[in-house]
Amino acid sequence: MRRNSDLFCAMNNSGYYPFYREEGDGFYDRLQQVIDTIINTEMPSVSNIEYDSIYKAKLLLAVLAESSPYTLNISGLCNTLQASRNNVINFLT
């Protein structure tokens, strides 16, 4: 029987979303599907968002995922995304 610490380490390596056991190596594909569903379907249903803004929301996630943790520089994000300050703040809230 596996110890709790072994299970905890395995969970930290593969994630703790409910589908991490089901998909095995496909975890990242499934995670991408969930992110796409949230951005493409759920965000537009709760806010007034246009297609161009959906693309920029995905770009914002990519920029944040590739950056080391830091204090957000809204002006820098605006330049990177080529988006207005209001749009960037809306994406983050």
Coordinates of C-alpha atoms in Angstrom, one line a residue:
M1 CA 0.0 0.0 0.0
R2 CA 1.3 3.4 -0.9
R3 CA 2.0 5.9 1.9
N4 CA 0.2 9.2 2.0
S5 CA 3.5 11.1 1.4
D6 CA 4.0 9.1 -1.8
L7 CA 0.5 9.9 -3.0
F8 CA 1.0 13.6 -2.1
C9 CA 4.2 13.7 -4.2
A10 CA 2.4 12.0 -7.1
M11 CA -0.4 14.6 -6.8
N12 CA 2.1 17.5 -6.8
N13 CA 3.7 16.1 -10.0
S14 CA 0.5 15.5 -11.9
G15 CA -1.9 18.0 -10.4
Y16 CA -4.9 17.9 -8.2
Y17 CA -7.7 18.6 -10.6
P18 CA -10.3 15.8 -10.6
F19 CA -9.2 14.4 -14.0
Y20 CA -5.5 14.0 -13.2
R21 CA -6.0 10.3 -12.5
E22 CA -8.2 9.6 -15.5
E23 CA -6.1 11.1 -18.2
G24 CA -2.5 10.2 -17.0
D25 CA -0.2 11.7 -19.6
G26 CA -3.2 13.5 -21.2
F27 CA -3.5 15.8 -18.2
Y28 CA -2.1 18.8 -19.9
D29 CA -4.4 18.3 -22.9
R30 CA -7.4 18.1 -20.6
L31 CA -6.3 21.1 -18.7
Q32 CA -6.0 23.1 -22.0
Q33 CA -9.6 22.0 -22.9
V34 CA -10.9 23.3 -19.5
I35 CA -9.1 26.6 -20.0
D36 CA -10.5 27.0 -23.5
T37 CA -14.0 26.2 -22.3
I38 CA -13.8 28.8 -19.6
I39 CA -12.4 31.5 -21.8
N40 CA -14.5 30.7 -24.9
T41 CA -17.8 29.9 -23.3
E42 CA -18.0 31.0 -19.7
M43 CA -16.3 34.4 -19.8
P44 CA -18.5 35.7 -22.7
S45 CA -21.7 34.4 -20.9
V46 CA -21.0 36.5 -17.8
S47 CA -19.4 39.6 -19.3
N48 CA -19.7 41.6 -22.5
I49 CA -16.6 40.3 -24.3
E50 CA -15.7 40.3 -28.0
Y51 CA -13.7 37.7 -30.0
D52 CA -10.6 39.9 -30.1
S53 CA -10.8 40.1 -26.3
I54 CA -11.0 36.4 -26.0
Y55 CA -7.7 36.1 -27.9
K56 CA -6.1 38.7 -25.7
A57 CA -7.3 36.9 -22.5
K58 CA -5.6 33.7 -23.8
L59 CA -2.4 35.7 -24.5
L60 CA -2.6 37.3 -21.0
L61 CA -2.7 33.8 -19.5
A62 CA 0.3 32.7 -21.6
V63 CA 2.3 35.8 -20.5
L64 CA 1.5 35.3 -16.9
A65 CA 2.3 31.6 -17.0
E66 CA 5.7 32.2 -18.6
S67 CA 6.7 35.0 -16.2
S68 CA 8.2 34.5 -12.8
P69 CA 6.1 35.7 -10.0
Y70 CA 6.2 39.4 -9.7
T71 CA 4.1 42.5 -8.9
L72 CA 1.9 43.1 -11.8
N73 CA 2.9 45.9 -14.1
I74 CA -0.4 46.8 -15.8
S75 CA 1.3 49.2 -18.2
G76 CA 3.7 46.5 -19.3
L77 CA 0.9 44.0 -19.8
C78 CA -1.1 46.6 -21.8
N79 CA 1.9 47.0 -24.1
T80 CA 2.5 43.3 -24.5
L81 CA -1.2 42.6 -25.2
Q82 CA -1.7 45.7 -27.2
A83 CA -4.9 46.3 -25.1
S84 CA -6.3 49.2 -23.1
R85 CA -5.8 49.5 -19.4
N86 CA -9.5 48.9 -18.8
N87 CA -9.5 45.7 -20.8
V88 CA -6.4 44.3 -18.9
I89 CA -8.0 45.1 -15.6
N90 CA -11.2 43.5 -16.6
F91 CA -9.4 40.3 -17.6
L92 CA -7.7 40.2 -14.2
T93 CA -10.8 40.7 -12.2

